[in-house]
Amino acid sequence: MENKKQNDFPGLKPLSTSKEWKLLYFQHGRPGLEVSHPFKGLCRHCEIREICSIEKPVSGVWRCEYYQPKVTKKSNLYENVIKQLEKAEEVIHCDKDICEILAGTMNELVVHFPVKMDDDRVKMLTGYRVQHNNALGPFKGGLRFHPMVDIDEVRGLATLMTWKTALVNIPFGGAKGGIQIDPADFSPEELEKITRRFTYALGNNIGPEYDIPAPDVNTNPKIMAWILDTYMSTMTPTERNRCIHVVTGKPLEAGGSQGRDKATGQGVVFLIEKWAKDRGFDLNGASYIVQGFGNVGSWASRLLKHHGARLMAVEDVSGAIRNKEGIDADELTEYVRKNKGLVQGYPKAEAIDHEKFFSTKADIFIPAALENQITADTAEILDVKLVAEGANGPTDPEGDKVLHRRRIDVIPDILCNSGGVIVSYFEWLQNKRSEFWEMEEIDQKLKKIIVSAYERVCQAANEHKVDMRTAAQIVAINRLEMVYKERGIFP
Ligand code: NAD
């Protein structure tokens, strides 16, 4: 344990490498070995105090013993989403009653459920599912496993889903869910039990024609397969095979679709291509930086590489890395796969801090991690031409003003990351019709839908003389307003 390198402690944010620091290595909550460490660290999670002691999780990142997930929240996503809605409503003078409907959520479910851990102790966990609107079709939206998941975050994300499905014109409404956990704290067996128990607790609040979850942060096809299997197990034998479309983003073998895994990243890249074409900008030799190297970030990076663009820097929960000569996105993906999902320690790049990551000069920035990352401060130091929002809500309202003032183009989240829900729609259709579509067909259909949504947004931006985010919001509200006007309000 002597003289461990910084890379052996992903999760610690380096402050200086000049001094020897003693780290107290905790096991099962009790102080264990004392080790020398050649750098002084700050816990990346709580960012409150210098590390003198750390706890080892089952897998994933290290954290300091003072880690309190709830205190780290920056700004309220739901409030931001509503502010954005109000901004668009002012431009188009939307019907007041319809505005009121759209500003609130329809159903909010909070479930507390017990799960037996590997050591036989029982842990009470909290899960959420918020259904924002289903005027256009069944509720649709991802499930997130993260310590910062709370009701406001889920409300905000569910609302964004309603705008997204309305904007790209697919017959779904908006929902979102999650469990307030750090998956790194649990073994794979515990995660399976948590997923299954949560699914059971949701009961008939989800369903193939009612509310259809999908993967999001820290959830993946395997987790979707557990949800499907649990949901099917609660059905009568004759119903069982009629509910395979209760979740999307499943593994291919369990009824998933070609291209769903890469869909969100692929959508981001189709839109970057379109943006470049419209501006006569050559992607060959262009540079980009990416925050978040999970599903969305890694796929977008790999697909952009095929256009001859160079990845300069990447940041994830374990820290940031940079290489002025470029980082090979395929090699990094392979490294991350073997390194518990983390970029830290990648040998062909130098470790840099958060500020250096944000100020790295590049043509394109793809935020593909969490919300509220582009704030007034970080927007001020970004040195890019385009922000292509792979993540949901990555820019807070103050950050947005700065991007606008600095004339940095933005492809807003509800448009930019809609590839995921579009291919989820394809998966849902294939399941209902017992069909299997080829990758080529999926890609063609995805490109057509997402590029035509981009064109509608550009048209709305020109017509109303507004930024792309407001324009995307306007296209979405217009569609919902038309549906409410035609159908009326029951009774
Ligand atoms: P993921 O769990 O696969 O990856 C998340 C990435 O973000 C990881 O690399 C993680 O290390 C990084 N990260 C987490 N906290 C961070 C922090 N504080 N600083 C820097 N990096 C951090 O999740 P994903 O599915 O790729 O989702 C990423 C974003 O894209 C989310 O906002 C999600 O809502 C959005 N999104 C995902 C999909 C999808 O199909 N998966 C679709 C639409 C939108």
PDB file of C-alpha atoms in Angstrom, residues 4-221:
ATOM      1  CA  LYS A   4       0.175   4.580  -4.121  1.00  0.00           C
ATOM      2  CA  LYS A   5      -0.177   6.700  -7.212  1.00  0.00           C
ATOM      3  CA  GLN A   6      -2.986   9.221  -7.618  1.00  0.00           C
ATOM      4  CA  ASN A   7      -4.629   6.923 -10.170  1.00  0.00           C
ATOM      5  CA  ASP A   8      -5.214   4.261  -7.576  1.00  0.00           C
ATOM      6  CA  PHE A   9      -7.721   6.569  -5.915  1.00  0.00           C
ATOM      7  CA  PRO A  10     -10.298   7.571  -8.527  1.00  0.00           C
ATOM      8  CA  GLY A  11     -12.770   9.883  -6.864  1.00  0.00           C
ATOM      9  CA  LEU A  12     -10.126  12.045  -5.204  1.00  0.00           C
ATOM     10  CA  LYS A  13      -9.598  15.403  -6.825  1.00  0.00           C
ATOM     11  CA  PRO A  14      -5.899  16.297  -6.833  1.00  0.00           C
ATOM     12  CA  LEU A  15      -4.928  19.604  -5.255  1.00  0.00           C
ATOM     13  CA  SER A  16      -1.197  19.316  -5.386  1.00  0.00           C
ATOM     14  CA  THR A  17       1.270  16.545  -6.039  1.00  0.00           C
ATOM     15  CA  SER A  18       4.124  18.079  -4.128  1.00  0.00           C
ATOM     16  CA  LYS A  19       3.503  16.819  -0.623  1.00  0.00           C
ATOM     17  CA  GLU A  20       3.334  13.439   1.053  1.00  0.00           C
ATOM     18  CA  TRP A  21       0.000  12.875   2.741  1.00  0.00           C
ATOM     19  CA  LYS A  22      -1.073  10.157   5.077  1.00  0.00           C
ATOM     20  CA  LEU A  23      -4.246   8.402   4.006  1.00  0.00           C
ATOM     21  CA  LEU A  24      -6.126   6.357   6.516  1.00  0.00           C
ATOM     22  CA  TYR A  25      -7.515   3.371   4.723  1.00  0.00           C
ATOM     23  CA  PHE A  26     -10.958   2.427   6.049  1.00  0.00           C
ATOM     24  CA  GLN A  27     -12.420  -1.036   5.831  1.00  0.00           C
ATOM     25  CA  HIS A  28     -15.979  -1.815   6.914  1.00  0.00           C
ATOM     26  CA  GLY A  29     -16.142   1.570   8.618  1.00  0.00           C
ATOM     27  CA  ARG A  30     -13.106   0.877  10.825  1.00  0.00           C
ATOM     28  CA  PRO A  31      -9.713   2.527  10.407  1.00  0.00           C
ATOM     29  CA  GLY A  32      -7.267   0.120   8.834  1.00  0.00           C
ATOM     30  CA  LEU A  33      -3.882   0.546   7.225  1.00  0.00           C
ATOM     31  CA  GLU A  34      -2.195   3.927   7.132  1.00  0.00           C
ATOM     32  CA  VAL A  35      -0.609   4.571   3.754  1.00  0.00           C
ATOM     33  CA  SER A  36       1.671   7.227   2.365  1.00  0.00           C
ATOM     34  CA  HIS A  37       0.336   9.046  -0.621  1.00  0.00           C
ATOM     35  CA  PRO A  38       2.280  11.471  -2.779  1.00  0.00           C
ATOM     36  CA  PHE A  39      -0.538  13.885  -3.352  1.00  0.00           C
ATOM     37  CA  LYS A  40      -2.931  15.970  -1.343  1.00  0.00           C
ATOM     38  CA  GLY A  41      -6.558  15.297  -2.286  1.00  0.00           C
ATOM     39  CA  LEU A  42     -10.034  16.701  -2.027  1.00  0.00           C
ATOM     40  CA  CYS A  43     -13.040  14.396  -2.129  1.00  0.00           C
ATOM     41  CA  ARG A  44     -14.621  14.885  -5.562  1.00  0.00           C
ATOM     42  CA  HIS A  45     -18.057  14.110  -4.233  1.00  0.00           C
ATOM     43  CA  CYS A  46     -18.402  16.495  -1.305  1.00  0.00           C
ATOM     44  CA  GLU A  47     -15.595  18.902  -2.272  1.00  0.00           C
ATOM     45  CA  ILE A  48     -15.637  20.069   1.320  1.00  0.00           C
ATOM     46  CA  ARG A  49     -12.441  18.998   2.912  1.00  0.00           C
ATOM     47  CA  GLU A  50      -9.044  17.649   2.235  1.00  0.00           C
ATOM     48  CA  ILE A  51      -8.868  13.929   2.472  1.00  0.00           C
ATOM     49  CA  CYS A  52      -7.221  12.368   5.426  1.00  0.00           C
ATOM     50  CA  SER A  53      -9.329   9.266   5.383  1.00  0.00           C
ATOM     51  CA  ILE A  54     -11.227   7.423   2.711  1.00  0.00           C
ATOM     52  CA  GLU A  55     -13.621   4.525   2.486  1.00  0.00           C
ATOM     53  CA  LYS A  56     -13.361   1.783  -0.094  1.00  0.00           C
ATOM     54  CA  PRO A  57     -16.580   1.005  -1.988  1.00  0.00           C
ATOM     55  CA  VAL A  58     -17.370  -2.454  -3.370  1.00  0.00           C
ATOM     56  CA  SER A  59     -16.377  -1.111  -6.782  1.00  0.00           C
ATOM     57  CA  GLY A  60     -16.022   2.253  -8.514  1.00  0.00           C
ATOM     58  CA  VAL A  61     -14.824   5.476  -6.950  1.00  0.00           C
ATOM     59  CA  TRP A  62     -13.259   6.135  -3.575  1.00  0.00           C
ATOM     60  CA  ARG A  63     -14.822   8.745  -1.391  1.00  0.00           C
ATOM     61  CA  CYS A  64     -14.056  10.551   1.820  1.00  0.00           C
ATOM     62  CA  GLU A  65     -15.799   9.508   4.986  1.00  0.00           C
ATOM     63  CA  TYR A  66     -17.662  12.840   5.120  1.00  0.00           C
ATOM     64  CA  TYR A  67     -19.446  12.228   1.806  1.00  0.00           C
ATOM     65  CA  GLN A  68     -23.049  13.496   1.953  1.00  0.00           C
ATOM     66  CA  PRO A  69     -24.668  13.251  -1.484  1.00  0.00           C
ATOM     67  CA  LYS A  70     -27.584  15.567  -0.719  1.00  0.00           C
ATOM     68  CA  VAL A  71     -25.440  18.635  -0.012  1.00  0.00           C
ATOM     69  CA  THR A  72     -23.821  18.702  -3.444  1.00  0.00           C
ATOM     70  CA  LYS A  73     -26.806  19.809  -5.513  1.00  0.00           C
ATOM     71  CA  LYS A  74     -26.133  23.016  -7.421  1.00  0.00           C
ATOM     72  CA  SER A  75     -29.380  24.324  -8.910  1.00  0.00           C
ATOM     73  CA  ASN A  76     -32.856  22.875  -9.175  1.00  0.00           C
ATOM     74  CA  LEU A  77     -33.384  21.262 -12.570  1.00  0.00           C
ATOM     75  CA  TYR A  78     -37.176  21.382 -12.352  1.00  0.00           C
ATOM     76  CA  GLU A  79     -37.142  25.141 -11.656  1.00  0.00           C
ATOM     77  CA  ASN A  80     -34.816  25.631 -14.624  1.00  0.00           C
ATOM     78  CA  VAL A  81     -37.088  23.598 -16.888  1.00  0.00           C
ATOM     79  CA  ILE A  82     -40.137  25.645 -15.863  1.00  0.00           C
ATOM     80  CA  LYS A  83     -38.250  28.938 -16.377  1.00  0.00           C
ATOM     81  CA  GLN A  84     -37.398  27.773 -19.894  1.00  0.00           C
ATOM     82  CA  LEU A  85     -41.047  26.878 -20.532  1.00  0.00           C
ATOM     83  CA  GLU A  86     -42.164  30.339 -19.403  1.00  0.00           C
ATOM     84  CA  LYS A  87     -39.599  31.977 -21.679  1.00  0.00           C
ATOM     85  CA  ALA A  88     -41.003  30.126 -24.715  1.00  0.00           C
ATOM     86  CA  GLU A  89     -44.633  30.762 -23.701  1.00  0.00           C
ATOM     87  CA  GLU A  90     -43.982  34.502 -23.614  1.00  0.00           C
ATOM     88  CA  VAL A  91     -42.820  34.379 -27.231  1.00  0.00           C
ATOM     89  CA  ILE A  92     -45.742  32.399 -28.658  1.00  0.00           C
ATOM     90  CA  HIS A  93     -48.479  33.477 -26.216  1.00  0.00           C
ATOM     91  CA  CYS A  94     -49.603  29.919 -25.533  1.00  0.00           C
ATOM     92  CA  ASP A  95     -53.149  29.291 -24.227  1.00  0.00           C
ATOM     93  CA  LYS A  96     -53.057  29.975 -20.447  1.00  0.00           C
ATOM     94  CA  ASP A  97     -54.964  26.807 -19.481  1.00  0.00           C
ATOM     95  CA  ILE A  98     -52.688  24.611 -21.538  1.00  0.00           C
ATOM     96  CA  CYS A  99     -49.639  26.341 -20.060  1.00  0.00           C
ATOM     97  CA  GLU A 100     -50.943  25.493 -16.629  1.00  0.00           C
ATOM     98  CA  ILE A 101     -51.355  21.822 -17.562  1.00  0.00           C
ATOM     99  CA  LEU A 102     -47.853  21.642 -19.026  1.00  0.00           C
ATOM    100  CA  ALA A 103     -46.220  23.358 -16.052  1.00  0.00           C
ATOM    101  CA  GLY A 104     -47.226  20.549 -13.684  1.00  0.00           C
ATOM    102  CA  THR A 105     -46.663  16.812 -13.579  1.00  0.00           C
ATOM    103  CA  MET A 106     -49.542  14.308 -13.835  1.00  0.00           C
ATOM    104  CA  ASN A 107     -48.475  11.553 -11.424  1.00  0.00           C
ATOM    105  CA  GLU A 108     -45.667  11.294  -8.903  1.00  0.00           C
ATOM    106  CA  LEU A 109     -44.821   8.035  -7.220  1.00  0.00           C
ATOM    107  CA  VAL A 110     -42.326   7.724  -4.359  1.00  0.00           C
ATOM    108  CA  VAL A 111     -41.677   4.189  -3.127  1.00  0.00           C
ATOM    109  CA  HIS A 112     -39.678   3.050  -0.110  1.00  0.00           C
ATOM    110  CA  PHE A 113     -38.707  -0.593  -0.283  1.00  0.00           C
ATOM    111  CA  PRO A 114     -36.532  -3.011   1.689  1.00  0.00           C
ATOM    112  CA  VAL A 115     -33.692  -4.980   0.095  1.00  0.00           C
ATOM    113  CA  LYS A 116     -31.612  -7.695   1.734  1.00  0.00           C
ATOM    114  CA  MET A 117     -27.888  -7.038   1.303  1.00  0.00           C
ATOM    115  CA  ASP A 118     -25.168  -9.685   0.846  1.00  0.00           C
ATOM    116  CA  ASP A 119     -24.374  -9.579   4.571  1.00  0.00           C
ATOM    117  CA  ASP A 120     -28.061 -10.307   5.376  1.00  0.00           C
ATOM    118  CA  ARG A 121     -28.756  -6.784   6.646  1.00  0.00           C
ATOM    119  CA  VAL A 122     -31.879  -5.074   5.279  1.00  0.00           C
ATOM    120  CA  LYS A 123     -31.546  -1.639   3.686  1.00  0.00           C
ATOM    121  CA  MET A 124     -34.509   0.673   3.037  1.00  0.00           C
ATOM    122  CA  LEU A 125     -34.200   2.435  -0.327  1.00  0.00           C
ATOM    123  CA  THR A 126     -36.169   5.183  -2.047  1.00  0.00           C
ATOM    124  CA  GLY A 127     -37.246   5.147  -5.679  1.00  0.00           C
ATOM    125  CA  TYR A 128     -39.209   7.580  -7.854  1.00  0.00           C
ATOM    126  CA  ARG A 129     -41.306   7.561 -11.000  1.00  0.00           C
ATOM    127  CA  VAL A 130     -42.762  10.837 -12.215  1.00  0.00           C
ATOM    128  CA  GLN A 131     -45.180  10.872 -15.153  1.00  0.00           C
ATOM    129  CA  HIS A 132     -45.321  14.359 -16.570  1.00  0.00           C
ATOM    130  CA  ASN A 133     -47.683  14.144 -19.542  1.00  0.00           C
ATOM    131  CA  ASN A 134     -49.275  11.512 -21.816  1.00  0.00           C
ATOM    132  CA  ALA A 135     -51.298  13.628 -24.243  1.00  0.00           C
ATOM    133  CA  LEU A 136     -49.324  12.247 -27.200  1.00  0.00           C
ATOM    134  CA  GLY A 137     -48.963   8.616 -26.102  1.00  0.00           C
ATOM    135  CA  PRO A 138     -47.742   6.357 -23.274  1.00  0.00           C
ATOM    136  CA  PHE A 139     -45.370   7.880 -20.709  1.00  0.00           C
ATOM    137  CA  LYS A 140     -41.748   7.277 -21.711  1.00  0.00           C
ATOM    138  CA  GLY A 141     -38.445   7.963 -19.983  1.00  0.00           C
ATOM    139  CA  GLY A 142     -35.313   6.556 -18.410  1.00  0.00           C
ATOM    140  CA  LEU A 143     -34.436   5.240 -14.976  1.00  0.00           C
ATOM    141  CA  ARG A 144     -31.409   6.665 -13.196  1.00  0.00           C
ATOM    142  CA  PHE A 145     -29.435   5.151 -10.298  1.00  0.00           C
ATOM    143  CA  HIS A 146     -27.558   8.015  -8.636  1.00  0.00           C
ATOM    144  CA  PRO A 147     -27.076   9.419  -5.104  1.00  0.00           C
ATOM    145  CA  MET A 148     -28.403  12.825  -6.209  1.00  0.00           C
ATOM    146  CA  VAL A 149     -31.713  11.484  -7.567  1.00  0.00           C
ATOM    147  CA  ASP A 150     -34.600  13.254  -5.812  1.00  0.00           C
ATOM    148  CA  ILE A 151     -38.154  14.229  -6.631  1.00  0.00           C
ATOM    149  CA  ASP A 152     -37.248  17.591  -8.189  1.00  0.00           C
ATOM    150  CA  GLU A 153     -34.592  16.119 -10.427  1.00  0.00           C
ATOM    151  CA  VAL A 154     -37.005  13.421 -11.609  1.00  0.00           C
ATOM    152  CA  ARG A 155     -39.778  16.007 -12.179  1.00  0.00           C
ATOM    153  CA  GLY A 156     -37.410  18.102 -14.284  1.00  0.00           C
ATOM    154  CA  LEU A 157     -36.196  15.124 -16.313  1.00  0.00           C
ATOM    155  CA  ALA A 158     -39.769  13.825 -16.842  1.00  0.00           C
ATOM    156  CA  THR A 159     -40.835  17.250 -18.135  1.00  0.00           C
ATOM    157  CA  LEU A 160     -37.880  17.357 -20.538  1.00  0.00           C
ATOM    158  CA  MET A 161     -39.017  13.966 -21.882  1.00  0.00           C
ATOM    159  CA  THR A 162     -42.448  15.402 -22.757  1.00  0.00           C
ATOM    160  CA  TRP A 163     -40.814  18.235 -24.743  1.00  0.00           C
ATOM    161  CA  LYS A 164     -38.439  15.786 -26.433  1.00  0.00           C
ATOM    162  CA  THR A 165     -41.064  13.326 -27.684  1.00  0.00           C
ATOM    163  CA  ALA A 166     -43.330  16.192 -28.812  1.00  0.00           C
ATOM    164  CA  LEU A 167     -40.443  17.913 -30.611  1.00  0.00           C
ATOM    165  CA  VAL A 168     -39.331  14.847 -32.583  1.00  0.00           C
ATOM    166  CA  ASN A 169     -42.917  13.863 -33.261  1.00  0.00           C
ATOM    167  CA  ILE A 170     -43.116  10.360 -31.809  1.00  0.00           C
ATOM    168  CA  PRO A 171     -46.250   9.032 -30.064  1.00  0.00           C
ATOM    169  CA  PHE A 172     -45.004   9.104 -26.474  1.00  0.00           C
ATOM    170  CA  GLY A 173     -45.418  11.305 -23.448  1.00  0.00           C
ATOM    171  CA  GLY A 174     -42.804  12.114 -20.807  1.00  0.00           C
ATOM    172  CA  ALA A 175     -41.728  10.343 -17.607  1.00  0.00           C
ATOM    173  CA  LYS A 176     -38.585   9.657 -15.623  1.00  0.00           C
ATOM    174  CA  GLY A 177     -37.582   7.621 -12.605  1.00  0.00           C
ATOM    175  CA  GLY A 178     -34.711   6.623 -10.449  1.00  0.00           C
ATOM    176  CA  ILE A 179     -33.362   5.246  -7.224  1.00  0.00           C
ATOM    177  CA  GLN A 180     -31.286   7.337  -4.843  1.00  0.00           C
ATOM    178  CA  ILE A 181     -28.220   5.095  -4.650  1.00  0.00           C
ATOM    179  CA  ASP A 182     -24.608   5.053  -5.715  1.00  0.00           C
ATOM    180  CA  PRO A 183     -24.350   1.755  -7.614  1.00  0.00           C
ATOM    181  CA  ALA A 184     -20.645   1.603  -6.676  1.00  0.00           C
ATOM    182  CA  ASP A 185     -21.726   0.838  -3.113  1.00  0.00           C
ATOM    183  CA  PHE A 186     -23.451  -2.419  -4.088  1.00  0.00           C
ATOM    184  CA  SER A 187     -22.410  -5.798  -5.437  1.00  0.00           C
ATOM    185  CA  PRO A 188     -23.930  -6.968  -8.769  1.00  0.00           C
ATOM    186  CA  GLU A 189     -26.189  -9.351  -6.830  1.00  0.00           C
ATOM    187  CA  GLU A 190     -27.425  -6.509  -4.608  1.00  0.00           C
ATOM    188  CA  LEU A 191     -28.052  -4.298  -7.664  1.00  0.00           C
ATOM    189  CA  GLU A 192     -30.161  -7.033  -9.230  1.00  0.00           C
ATOM    190  CA  LYS A 193     -32.226  -7.360  -6.039  1.00  0.00           C
ATOM    191  CA  ILE A 194     -32.642  -3.573  -5.821  1.00  0.00           C
ATOM    192  CA  THR A 195     -33.801  -3.382  -9.446  1.00  0.00           C
ATOM    193  CA  ARG A 196     -36.254  -6.240  -9.099  1.00  0.00           C
ATOM    194  CA  ARG A 197     -37.668  -4.972  -5.798  1.00  0.00           C
ATOM    195  CA  PHE A 198     -38.111  -1.474  -7.258  1.00  0.00           C
ATOM    196  CA  THR A 199     -39.878  -2.912 -10.317  1.00  0.00           C
ATOM    197  CA  TYR A 200     -42.173  -4.871  -8.036  1.00  0.00           C
ATOM    198  CA  ALA A 201     -42.885  -1.727  -6.002  1.00  0.00           C
ATOM    199  CA  LEU A 202     -43.776   0.177  -9.189  1.00  0.00           C
ATOM    200  CA  GLY A 203     -46.275  -2.580 -10.059  1.00  0.00           C
ATOM    201  CA  ASN A 204     -48.837  -1.505 -12.647  1.00  0.00           C
ATOM    202  CA  ASN A 205     -47.620   2.087 -12.574  1.00  0.00           C
ATOM    203  CA  ILE A 206     -45.454   1.004 -15.507  1.00  0.00           C
ATOM    204  CA  GLY A 207     -46.674  -1.055 -18.464  1.00  0.00           C
ATOM    205  CA  PRO A 208     -46.032  -1.622 -22.202  1.00  0.00           C
ATOM    206  CA  GLU A 209     -48.925   0.616 -23.271  1.00  0.00           C
ATOM    207  CA  TYR A 210     -48.818   2.903 -20.252  1.00  0.00           C
ATOM    208  CA  ASP A 211     -45.313   3.853 -19.057  1.00  0.00           C
ATOM    209  CA  ILE A 212     -42.133   2.457 -20.582  1.00  0.00           C
ATOM    210  CA  PRO A 213     -38.770   2.908 -18.788  1.00  0.00           C
ATOM    211  CA  ALA A 214     -35.349   2.856 -20.504  1.00  0.00           C
ATOM    212  CA  PRO A 215     -31.672   3.170 -19.471  1.00  0.00           C
ATOM    213  CA  ASP A 216     -30.218   6.431 -18.165  1.00  0.00           C
ATOM    214  CA  VAL A 217     -27.282   7.335 -15.888  1.00  0.00           C
ATOM    215  CA  ASN A 218     -25.833   4.182 -14.254  1.00  0.00           C
ATOM    216  CA  THR A 219     -28.470   1.871 -15.717  1.00  0.00           C
ATOM    217  CA  ASN A 220     -27.897  -0.371 -18.736  1.00  0.00           C
ATOM    218  CA  PRO A 221     -29.414  -3.127 -20.922  1.00  0.00           C
TER     219      PRO A 221
END
